[in-house]
JSON list of C-alpha atoms in Angstrom, two decimals:
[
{"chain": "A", "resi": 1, "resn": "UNK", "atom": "CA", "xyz": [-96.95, -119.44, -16.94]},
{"chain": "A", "resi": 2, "resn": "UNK", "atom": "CA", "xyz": [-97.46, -122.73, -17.58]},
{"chain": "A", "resi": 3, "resn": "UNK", "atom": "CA", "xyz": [-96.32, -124.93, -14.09]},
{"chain": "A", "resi": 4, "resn": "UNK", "atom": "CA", "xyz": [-96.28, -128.52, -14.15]},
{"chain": "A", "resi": 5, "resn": "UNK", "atom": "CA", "xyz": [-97.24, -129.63, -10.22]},
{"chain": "A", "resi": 6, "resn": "UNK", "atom": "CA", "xyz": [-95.57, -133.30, -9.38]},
{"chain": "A", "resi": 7, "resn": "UNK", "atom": "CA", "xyz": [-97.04, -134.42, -6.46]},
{"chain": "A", "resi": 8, "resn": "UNK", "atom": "CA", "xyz": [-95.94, -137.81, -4.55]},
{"chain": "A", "resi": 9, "resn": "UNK", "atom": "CA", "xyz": [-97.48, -138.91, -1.66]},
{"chain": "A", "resi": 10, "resn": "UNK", "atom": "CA", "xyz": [-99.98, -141.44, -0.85]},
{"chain": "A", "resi": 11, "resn": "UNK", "atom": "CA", "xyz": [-102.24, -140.61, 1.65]},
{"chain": "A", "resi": 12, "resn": "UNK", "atom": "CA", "xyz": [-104.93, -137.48, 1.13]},
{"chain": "A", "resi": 13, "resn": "UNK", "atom": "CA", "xyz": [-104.83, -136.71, 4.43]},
{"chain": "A", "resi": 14, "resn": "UNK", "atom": "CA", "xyz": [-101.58, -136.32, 5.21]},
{"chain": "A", "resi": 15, "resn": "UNK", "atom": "CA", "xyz": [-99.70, -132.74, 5.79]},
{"chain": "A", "resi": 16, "resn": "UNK", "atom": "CA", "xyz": [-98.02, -133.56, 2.33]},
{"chain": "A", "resi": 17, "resn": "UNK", "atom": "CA", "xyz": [-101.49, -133.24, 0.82]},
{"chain": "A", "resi": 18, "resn": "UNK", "atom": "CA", "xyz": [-102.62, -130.08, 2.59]},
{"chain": "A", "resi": 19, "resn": "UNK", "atom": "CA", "xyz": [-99.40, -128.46, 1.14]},
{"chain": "A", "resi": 20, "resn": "UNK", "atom": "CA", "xyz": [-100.38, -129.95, -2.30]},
{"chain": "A", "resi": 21, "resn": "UNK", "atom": "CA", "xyz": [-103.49, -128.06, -2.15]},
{"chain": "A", "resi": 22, "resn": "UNK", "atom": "CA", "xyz": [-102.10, -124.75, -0.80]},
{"chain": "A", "resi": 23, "resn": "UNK", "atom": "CA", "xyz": [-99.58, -124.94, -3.80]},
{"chain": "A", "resi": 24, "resn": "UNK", "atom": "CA", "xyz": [-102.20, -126.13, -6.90]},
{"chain": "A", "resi": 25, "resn": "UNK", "atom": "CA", "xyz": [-104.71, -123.21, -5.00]},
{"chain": "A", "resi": 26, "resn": "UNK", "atom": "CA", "xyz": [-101.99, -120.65, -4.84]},
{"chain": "A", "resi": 27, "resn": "UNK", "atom": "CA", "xyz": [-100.57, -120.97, -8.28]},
{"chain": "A", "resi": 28, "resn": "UNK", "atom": "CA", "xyz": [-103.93, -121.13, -9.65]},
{"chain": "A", "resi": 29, "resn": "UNK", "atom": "CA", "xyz": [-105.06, -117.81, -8.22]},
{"chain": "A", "resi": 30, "resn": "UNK", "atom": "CA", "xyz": [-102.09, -116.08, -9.18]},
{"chain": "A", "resi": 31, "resn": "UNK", "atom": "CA", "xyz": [-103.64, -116.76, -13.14]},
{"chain": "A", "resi": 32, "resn": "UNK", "atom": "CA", "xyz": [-100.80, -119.46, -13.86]},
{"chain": "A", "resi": 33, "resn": "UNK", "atom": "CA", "xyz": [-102.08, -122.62, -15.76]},
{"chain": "A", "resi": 34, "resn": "UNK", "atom": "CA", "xyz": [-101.68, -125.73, -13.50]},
{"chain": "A", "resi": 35, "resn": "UNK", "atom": "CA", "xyz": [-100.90, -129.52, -14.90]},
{"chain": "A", "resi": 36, "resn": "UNK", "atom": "CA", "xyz": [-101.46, -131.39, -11.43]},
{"chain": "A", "resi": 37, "resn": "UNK", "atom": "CA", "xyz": [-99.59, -134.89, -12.06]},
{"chain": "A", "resi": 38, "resn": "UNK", "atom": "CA", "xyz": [-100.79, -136.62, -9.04]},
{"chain": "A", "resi": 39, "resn": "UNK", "atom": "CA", "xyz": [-98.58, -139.87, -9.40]},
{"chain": "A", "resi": 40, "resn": "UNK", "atom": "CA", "xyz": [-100.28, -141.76, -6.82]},
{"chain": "A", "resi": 41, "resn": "UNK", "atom": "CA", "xyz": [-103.66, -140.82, -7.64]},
{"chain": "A", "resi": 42, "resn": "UNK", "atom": "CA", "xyz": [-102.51, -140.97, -11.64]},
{"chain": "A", "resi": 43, "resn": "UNK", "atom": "CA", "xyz": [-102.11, -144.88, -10.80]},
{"chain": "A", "resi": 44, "resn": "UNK", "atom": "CA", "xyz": [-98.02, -143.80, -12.52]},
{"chain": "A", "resi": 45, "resn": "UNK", "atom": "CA", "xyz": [-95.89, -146.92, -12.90]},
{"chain": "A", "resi": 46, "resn": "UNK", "atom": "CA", "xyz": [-92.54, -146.43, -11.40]},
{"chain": "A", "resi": 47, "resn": "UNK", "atom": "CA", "xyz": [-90.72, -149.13, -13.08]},
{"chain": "A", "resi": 48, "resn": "UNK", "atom": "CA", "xyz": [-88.41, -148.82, -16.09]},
{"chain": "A", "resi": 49, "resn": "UNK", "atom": "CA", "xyz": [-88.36, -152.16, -17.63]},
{"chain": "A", "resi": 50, "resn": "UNK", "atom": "CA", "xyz": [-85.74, -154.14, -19.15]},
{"chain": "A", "resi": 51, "resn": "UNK", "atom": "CA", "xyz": [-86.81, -153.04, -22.92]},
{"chain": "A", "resi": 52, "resn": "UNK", "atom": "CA", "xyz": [-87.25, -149.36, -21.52]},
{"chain": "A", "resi": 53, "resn": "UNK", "atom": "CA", "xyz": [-83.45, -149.80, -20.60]},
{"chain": "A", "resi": 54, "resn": "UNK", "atom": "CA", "xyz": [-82.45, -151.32, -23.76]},
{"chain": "A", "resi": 55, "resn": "UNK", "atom": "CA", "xyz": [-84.13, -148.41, -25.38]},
{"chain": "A", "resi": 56, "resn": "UNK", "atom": "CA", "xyz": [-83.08, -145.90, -22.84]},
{"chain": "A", "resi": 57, "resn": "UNK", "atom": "CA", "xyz": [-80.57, -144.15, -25.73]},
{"chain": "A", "resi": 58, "resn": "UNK", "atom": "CA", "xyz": [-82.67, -144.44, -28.60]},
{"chain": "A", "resi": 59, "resn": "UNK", "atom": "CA", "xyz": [-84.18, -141.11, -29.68]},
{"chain": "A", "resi": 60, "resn": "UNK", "atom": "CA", "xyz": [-86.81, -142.38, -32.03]},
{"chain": "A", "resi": 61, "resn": "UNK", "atom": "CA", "xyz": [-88.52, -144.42, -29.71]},
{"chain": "A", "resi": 62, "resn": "UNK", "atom": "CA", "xyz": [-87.44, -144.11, -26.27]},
{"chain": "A", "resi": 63, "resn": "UNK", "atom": "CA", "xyz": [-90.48, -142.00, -24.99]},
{"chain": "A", "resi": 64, "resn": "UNK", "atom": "CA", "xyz": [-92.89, -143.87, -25.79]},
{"chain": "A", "resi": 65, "resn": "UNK", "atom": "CA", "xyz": [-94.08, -145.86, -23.20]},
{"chain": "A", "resi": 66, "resn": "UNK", "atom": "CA", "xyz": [-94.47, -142.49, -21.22]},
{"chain": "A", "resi": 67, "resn": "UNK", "atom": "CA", "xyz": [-95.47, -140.12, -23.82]},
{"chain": "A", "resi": 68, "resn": "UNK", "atom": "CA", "xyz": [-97.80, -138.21, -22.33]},
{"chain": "A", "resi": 69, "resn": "UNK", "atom": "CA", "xyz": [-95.62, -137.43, -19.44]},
{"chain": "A", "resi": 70, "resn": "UNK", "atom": "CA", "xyz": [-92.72, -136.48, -21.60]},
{"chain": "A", "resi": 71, "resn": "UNK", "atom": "CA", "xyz": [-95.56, -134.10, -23.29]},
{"chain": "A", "resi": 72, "resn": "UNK", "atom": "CA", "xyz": [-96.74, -132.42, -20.25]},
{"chain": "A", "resi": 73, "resn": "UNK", "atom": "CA", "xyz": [-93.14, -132.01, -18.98]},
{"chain": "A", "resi": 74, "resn": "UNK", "atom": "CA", "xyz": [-92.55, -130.34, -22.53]},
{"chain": "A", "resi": 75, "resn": "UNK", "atom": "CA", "xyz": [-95.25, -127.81, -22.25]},
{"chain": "A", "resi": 76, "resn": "UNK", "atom": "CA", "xyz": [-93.87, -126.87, -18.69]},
{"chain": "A", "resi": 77, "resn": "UNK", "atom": "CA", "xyz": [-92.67, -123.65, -18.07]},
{"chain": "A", "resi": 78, "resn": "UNK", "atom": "CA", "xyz": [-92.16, -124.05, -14.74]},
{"chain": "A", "resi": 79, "resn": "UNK", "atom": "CA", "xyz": [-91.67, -127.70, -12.45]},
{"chain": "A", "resi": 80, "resn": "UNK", "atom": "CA", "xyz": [-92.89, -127.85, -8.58]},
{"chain": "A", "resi": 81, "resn": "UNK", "atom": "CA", "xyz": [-92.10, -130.93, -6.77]},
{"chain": "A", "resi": 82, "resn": "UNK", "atom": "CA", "xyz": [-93.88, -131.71, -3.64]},
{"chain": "A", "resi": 83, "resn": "UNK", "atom": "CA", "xyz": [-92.83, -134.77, -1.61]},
{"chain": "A", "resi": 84, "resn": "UNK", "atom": "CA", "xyz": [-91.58, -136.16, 1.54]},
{"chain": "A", "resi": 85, "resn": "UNK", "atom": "CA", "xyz": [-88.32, -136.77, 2.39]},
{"chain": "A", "resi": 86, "resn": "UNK", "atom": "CA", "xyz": [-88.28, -140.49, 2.89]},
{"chain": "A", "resi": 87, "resn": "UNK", "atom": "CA", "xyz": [-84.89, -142.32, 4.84]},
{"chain": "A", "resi": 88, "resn": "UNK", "atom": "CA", "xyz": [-83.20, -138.90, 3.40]},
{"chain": "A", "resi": 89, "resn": "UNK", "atom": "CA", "xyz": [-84.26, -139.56, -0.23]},
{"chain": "A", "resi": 90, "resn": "UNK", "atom": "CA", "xyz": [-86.84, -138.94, -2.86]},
{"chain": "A", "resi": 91, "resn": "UNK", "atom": "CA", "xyz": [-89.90, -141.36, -2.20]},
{"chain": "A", "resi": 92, "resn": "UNK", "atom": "CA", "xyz": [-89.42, -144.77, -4.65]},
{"chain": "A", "resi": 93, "resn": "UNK", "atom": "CA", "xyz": [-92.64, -143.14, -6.91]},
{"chain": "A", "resi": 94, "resn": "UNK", "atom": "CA", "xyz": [-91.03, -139.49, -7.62]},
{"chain": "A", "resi": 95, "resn": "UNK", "atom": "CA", "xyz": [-87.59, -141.33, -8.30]},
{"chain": "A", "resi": 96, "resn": "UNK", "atom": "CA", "xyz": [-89.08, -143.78, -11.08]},
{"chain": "A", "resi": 97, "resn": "UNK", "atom": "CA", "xyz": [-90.97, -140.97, -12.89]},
{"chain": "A", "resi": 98, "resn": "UNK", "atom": "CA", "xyz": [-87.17, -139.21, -13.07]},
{"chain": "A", "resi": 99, "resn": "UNK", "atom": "CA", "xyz": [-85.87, -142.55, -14.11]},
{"chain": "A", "resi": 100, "resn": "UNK", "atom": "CA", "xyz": [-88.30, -143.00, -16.51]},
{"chain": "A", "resi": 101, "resn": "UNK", "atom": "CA", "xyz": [-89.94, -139.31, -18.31]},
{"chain": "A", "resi": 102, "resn": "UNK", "atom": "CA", "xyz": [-86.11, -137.62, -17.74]},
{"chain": "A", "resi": 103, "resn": "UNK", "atom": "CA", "xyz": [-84.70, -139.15, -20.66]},
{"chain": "A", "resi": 104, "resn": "UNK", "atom": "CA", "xyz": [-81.98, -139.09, -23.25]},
{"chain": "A", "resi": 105, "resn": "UNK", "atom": "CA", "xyz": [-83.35, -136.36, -26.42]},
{"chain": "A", "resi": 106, "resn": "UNK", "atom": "CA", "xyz": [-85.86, -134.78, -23.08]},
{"chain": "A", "resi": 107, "resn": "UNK", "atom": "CA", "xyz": [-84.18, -133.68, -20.29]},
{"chain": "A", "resi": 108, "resn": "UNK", "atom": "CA", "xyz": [-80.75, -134.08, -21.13]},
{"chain": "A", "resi": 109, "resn": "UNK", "atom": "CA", "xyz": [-78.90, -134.79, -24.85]},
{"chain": "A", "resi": 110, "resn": "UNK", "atom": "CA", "xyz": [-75.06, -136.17, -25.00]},
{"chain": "A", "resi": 111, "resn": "UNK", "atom": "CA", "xyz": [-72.93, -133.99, -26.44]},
{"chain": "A", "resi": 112, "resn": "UNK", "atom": "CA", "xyz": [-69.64, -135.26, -27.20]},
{"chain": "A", "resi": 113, "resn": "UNK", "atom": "CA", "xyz": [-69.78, -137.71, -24.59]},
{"chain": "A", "resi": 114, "resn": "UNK", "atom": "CA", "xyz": [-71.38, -135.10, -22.06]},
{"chain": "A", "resi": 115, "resn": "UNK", "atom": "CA", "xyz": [-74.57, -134.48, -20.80]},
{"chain": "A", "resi": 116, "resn": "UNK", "atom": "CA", "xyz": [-76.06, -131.13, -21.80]},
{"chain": "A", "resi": 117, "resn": "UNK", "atom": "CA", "xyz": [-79.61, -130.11, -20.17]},
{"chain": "A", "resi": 118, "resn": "UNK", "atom": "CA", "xyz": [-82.65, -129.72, -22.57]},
{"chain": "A", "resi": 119, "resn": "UNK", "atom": "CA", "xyz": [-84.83, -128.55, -20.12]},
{"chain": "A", "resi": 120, "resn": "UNK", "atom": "CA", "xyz": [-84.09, -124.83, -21.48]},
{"chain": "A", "resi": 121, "resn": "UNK", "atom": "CA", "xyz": [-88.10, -124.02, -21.64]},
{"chain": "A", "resi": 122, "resn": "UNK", "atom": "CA", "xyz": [-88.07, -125.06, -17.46]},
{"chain": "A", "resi": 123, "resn": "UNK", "atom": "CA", "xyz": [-87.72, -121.13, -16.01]},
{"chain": "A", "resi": 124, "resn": "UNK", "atom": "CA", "xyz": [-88.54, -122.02, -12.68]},
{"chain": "A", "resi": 125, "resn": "UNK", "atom": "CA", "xyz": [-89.18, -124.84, -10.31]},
{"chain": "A", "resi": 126, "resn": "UNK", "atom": "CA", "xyz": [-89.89, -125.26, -6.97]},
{"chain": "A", "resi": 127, "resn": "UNK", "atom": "CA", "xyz": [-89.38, -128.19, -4.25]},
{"chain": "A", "resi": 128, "resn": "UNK", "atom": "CA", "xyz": [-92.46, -128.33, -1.87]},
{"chain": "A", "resi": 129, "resn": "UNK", "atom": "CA", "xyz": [-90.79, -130.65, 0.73]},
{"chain": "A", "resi": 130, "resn": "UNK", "atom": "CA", "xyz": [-90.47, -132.04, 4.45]},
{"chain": "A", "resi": 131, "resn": "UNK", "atom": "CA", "xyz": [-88.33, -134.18, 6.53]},
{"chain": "A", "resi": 132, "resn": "UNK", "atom": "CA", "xyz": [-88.69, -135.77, 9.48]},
{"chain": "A", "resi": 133, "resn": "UNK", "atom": "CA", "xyz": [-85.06, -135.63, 10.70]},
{"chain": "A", "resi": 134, "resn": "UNK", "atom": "CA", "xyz": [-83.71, -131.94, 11.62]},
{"chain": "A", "resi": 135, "resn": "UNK", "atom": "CA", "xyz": [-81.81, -129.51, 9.27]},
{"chain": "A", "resi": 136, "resn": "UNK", "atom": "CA", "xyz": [-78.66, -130.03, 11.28]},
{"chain": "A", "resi": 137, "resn": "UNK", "atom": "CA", "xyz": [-79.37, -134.12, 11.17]},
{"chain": "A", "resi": 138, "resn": "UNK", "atom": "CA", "xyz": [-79.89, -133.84, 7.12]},
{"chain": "A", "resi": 139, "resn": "UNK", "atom": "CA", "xyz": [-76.97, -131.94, 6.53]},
{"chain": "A", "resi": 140, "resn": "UNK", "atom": "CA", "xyz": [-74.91, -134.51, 8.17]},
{"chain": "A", "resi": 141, "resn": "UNK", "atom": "CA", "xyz": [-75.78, -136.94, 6.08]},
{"chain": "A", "resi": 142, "resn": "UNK", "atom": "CA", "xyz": [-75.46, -134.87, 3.15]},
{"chain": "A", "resi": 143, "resn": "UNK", "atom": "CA", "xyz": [-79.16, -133.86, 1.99]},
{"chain": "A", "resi": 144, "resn": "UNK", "atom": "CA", "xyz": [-79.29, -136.04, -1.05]},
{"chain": "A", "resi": 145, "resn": "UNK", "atom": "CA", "xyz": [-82.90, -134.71, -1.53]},
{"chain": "A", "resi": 146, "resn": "UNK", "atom": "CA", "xyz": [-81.58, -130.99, -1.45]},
{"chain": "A", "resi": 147, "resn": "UNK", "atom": "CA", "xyz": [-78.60, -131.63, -3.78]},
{"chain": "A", "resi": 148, "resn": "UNK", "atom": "CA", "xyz": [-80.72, -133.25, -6.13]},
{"chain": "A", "resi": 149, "resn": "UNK", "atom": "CA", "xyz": [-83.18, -130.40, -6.32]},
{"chain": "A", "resi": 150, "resn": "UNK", "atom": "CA", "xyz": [-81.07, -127.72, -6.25]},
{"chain": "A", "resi": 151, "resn": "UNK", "atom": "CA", "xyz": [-78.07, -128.80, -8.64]},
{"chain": "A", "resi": 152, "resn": "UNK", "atom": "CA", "xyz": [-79.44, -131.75, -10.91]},
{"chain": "A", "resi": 153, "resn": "UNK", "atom": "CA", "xyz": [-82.74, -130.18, -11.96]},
{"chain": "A", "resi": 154, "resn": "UNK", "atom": "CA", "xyz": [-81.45, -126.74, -12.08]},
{"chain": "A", "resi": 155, "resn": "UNK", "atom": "CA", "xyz": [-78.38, -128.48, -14.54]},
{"chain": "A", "resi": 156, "resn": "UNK", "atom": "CA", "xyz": [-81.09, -129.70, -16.87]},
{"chain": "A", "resi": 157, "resn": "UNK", "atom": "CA", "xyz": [-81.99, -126.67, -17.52]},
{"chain": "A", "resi": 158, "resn": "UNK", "atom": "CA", "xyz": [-78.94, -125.48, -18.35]},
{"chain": "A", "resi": 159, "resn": "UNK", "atom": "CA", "xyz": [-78.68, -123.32, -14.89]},
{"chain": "A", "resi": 160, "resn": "UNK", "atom": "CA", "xyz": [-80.52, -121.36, -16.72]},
{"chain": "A", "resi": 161, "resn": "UNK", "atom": "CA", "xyz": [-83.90, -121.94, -14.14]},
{"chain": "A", "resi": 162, "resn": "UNK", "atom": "CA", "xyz": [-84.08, -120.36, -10.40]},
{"chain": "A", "resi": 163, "resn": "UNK", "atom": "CA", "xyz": [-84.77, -123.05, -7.65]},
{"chain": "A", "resi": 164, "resn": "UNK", "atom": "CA", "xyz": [-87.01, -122.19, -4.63]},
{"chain": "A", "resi": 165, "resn": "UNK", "atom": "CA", "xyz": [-86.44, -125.59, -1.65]},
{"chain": "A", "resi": 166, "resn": "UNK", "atom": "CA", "xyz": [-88.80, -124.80, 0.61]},
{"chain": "A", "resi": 167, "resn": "UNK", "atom": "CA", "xyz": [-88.45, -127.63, 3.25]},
{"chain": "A", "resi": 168, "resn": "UNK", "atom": "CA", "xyz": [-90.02, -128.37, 6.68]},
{"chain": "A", "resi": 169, "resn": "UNK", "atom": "CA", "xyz": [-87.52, -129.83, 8.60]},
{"chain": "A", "resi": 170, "resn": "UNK", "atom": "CA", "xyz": [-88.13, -131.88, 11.84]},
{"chain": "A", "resi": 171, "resn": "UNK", "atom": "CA", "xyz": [-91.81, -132.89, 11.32]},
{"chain": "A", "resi": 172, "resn": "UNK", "atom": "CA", "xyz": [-91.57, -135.66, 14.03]},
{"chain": "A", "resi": 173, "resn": "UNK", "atom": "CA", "xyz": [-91.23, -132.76, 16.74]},
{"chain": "A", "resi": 174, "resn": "UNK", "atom": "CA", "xyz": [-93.84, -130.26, 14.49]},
{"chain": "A", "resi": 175, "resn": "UNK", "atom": "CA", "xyz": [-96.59, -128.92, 15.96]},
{"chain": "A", "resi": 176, "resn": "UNK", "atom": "CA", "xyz": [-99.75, -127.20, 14.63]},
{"chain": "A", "resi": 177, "resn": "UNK", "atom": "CA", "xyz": [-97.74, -123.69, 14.93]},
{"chain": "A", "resi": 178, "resn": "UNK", "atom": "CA", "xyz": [-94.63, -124.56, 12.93]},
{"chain": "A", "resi": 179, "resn": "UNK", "atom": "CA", "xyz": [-97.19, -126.63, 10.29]},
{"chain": "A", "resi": 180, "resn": "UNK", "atom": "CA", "xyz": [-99.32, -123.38, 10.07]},
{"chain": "A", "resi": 181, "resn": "UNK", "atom": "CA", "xyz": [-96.29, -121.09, 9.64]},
{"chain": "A", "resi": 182, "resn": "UNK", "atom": "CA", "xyz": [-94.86, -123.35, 7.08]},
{"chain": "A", "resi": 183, "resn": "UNK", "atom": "CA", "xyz": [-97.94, -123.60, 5.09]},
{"chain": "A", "resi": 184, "resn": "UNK", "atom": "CA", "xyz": [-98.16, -119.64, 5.19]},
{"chain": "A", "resi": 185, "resn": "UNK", "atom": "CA", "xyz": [-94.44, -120.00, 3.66]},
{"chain": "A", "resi": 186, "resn": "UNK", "atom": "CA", "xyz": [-95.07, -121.64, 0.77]},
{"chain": "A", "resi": 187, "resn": "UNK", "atom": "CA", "xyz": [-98.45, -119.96, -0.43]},
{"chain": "A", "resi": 188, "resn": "UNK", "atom": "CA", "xyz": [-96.35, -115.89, -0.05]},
{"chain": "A", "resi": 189, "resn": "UNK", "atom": "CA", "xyz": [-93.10, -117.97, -1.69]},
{"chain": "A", "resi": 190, "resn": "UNK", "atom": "CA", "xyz": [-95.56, -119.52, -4.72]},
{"chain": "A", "resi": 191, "resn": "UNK", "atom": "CA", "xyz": [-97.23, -116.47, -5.09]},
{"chain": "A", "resi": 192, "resn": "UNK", "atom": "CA", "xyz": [-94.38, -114.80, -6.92]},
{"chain": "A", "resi": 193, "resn": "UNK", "atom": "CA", "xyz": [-93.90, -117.72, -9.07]}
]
């Protein structure tokens, strides 16, 4: 299967990158072809401009300024996000590549005045996540993060793709055992991709 990886996260060293590794490693040795989008490392430019927004409905030309994303996110068969889950929302970088590769004519067409997902080739995807708040403390505040993984992506698809949110909840208070275990989660979860 063909898996497009978006990672966001800017430090290599961080937990967040030692799960990125476990996933690109894990999905590679289970014989699936990986497309790593690093956006940090990929130097990807968050910000739709003001003639990217004047453009935004325009089918003929709209994707051009990110072309190659749109094409990689084409060939996809499969999406896996990986992130942190910063003041209980996607990080600013992961949220300007939606913004600006999930377009009109890609992810979604309107049909009749609604939305219809276009994402139909997208069988799977997977959210490689972690929060420093608690489970309980991100529920109460409604999980944007979770929502948006769960019901948004899986909608572009036309609920026609299974969502995996593997999430690591209450990093201020992990410790090397929980980080371990965690890890160990999502390499046995990714492994049945």
């Amino acid at each position: 299967m063909r898996v497009l990886v978006l990672y966001c996260h800017p430090n290599p060293e961080s937990y967040g990158a030692a799960l990125h590794r476990a996933v690109v490693e894990t999905l590679t040795a289970a014989g699936h072809d990986v497309d790593d989008c690093d956006l940090y490392a990929e130097g990807f430019d968050p910000v739709l401009t003001r003639e990217e927004r004047t453009g935004y409905h325009s089918l003929a030309t709209n994707t051009l300024p990110v072309q190659a994303h749109v094409d990689r996110l084409r060939a996809a068969e499969a999406l896996v996000l990986g992130f942190p889950v910063w003041n209980f929302g996607l990080p600013a970088l992961l949220k300007g590549y939606l913004d600006r590769v999930f377009l009109p004519g890609v992810s979604f067409g309107l049909v009749d005045g609604r939305t219809q997902g276009m994402l139909t080739h997208i069988r799977r995807i997977a959210v490689v996540t972690t929060y420093g708040a608690s489970r309980w403390r991100a529920f109460l505040m409604g999980d944007p993060p979770r929502r948006y993984c769960t019901r948004v992506l899986r909608a572009v698809t036309r609920f026609s793709a299974s969502v995996s949110y593997l999430a690591h909840y209450d990093m201020n208070r992990a410790s090397d055992a929980t980080r371990a275990a965690f890890l160990g989660r999502v390499r046995t979860r990714l492994s049945g991709l």
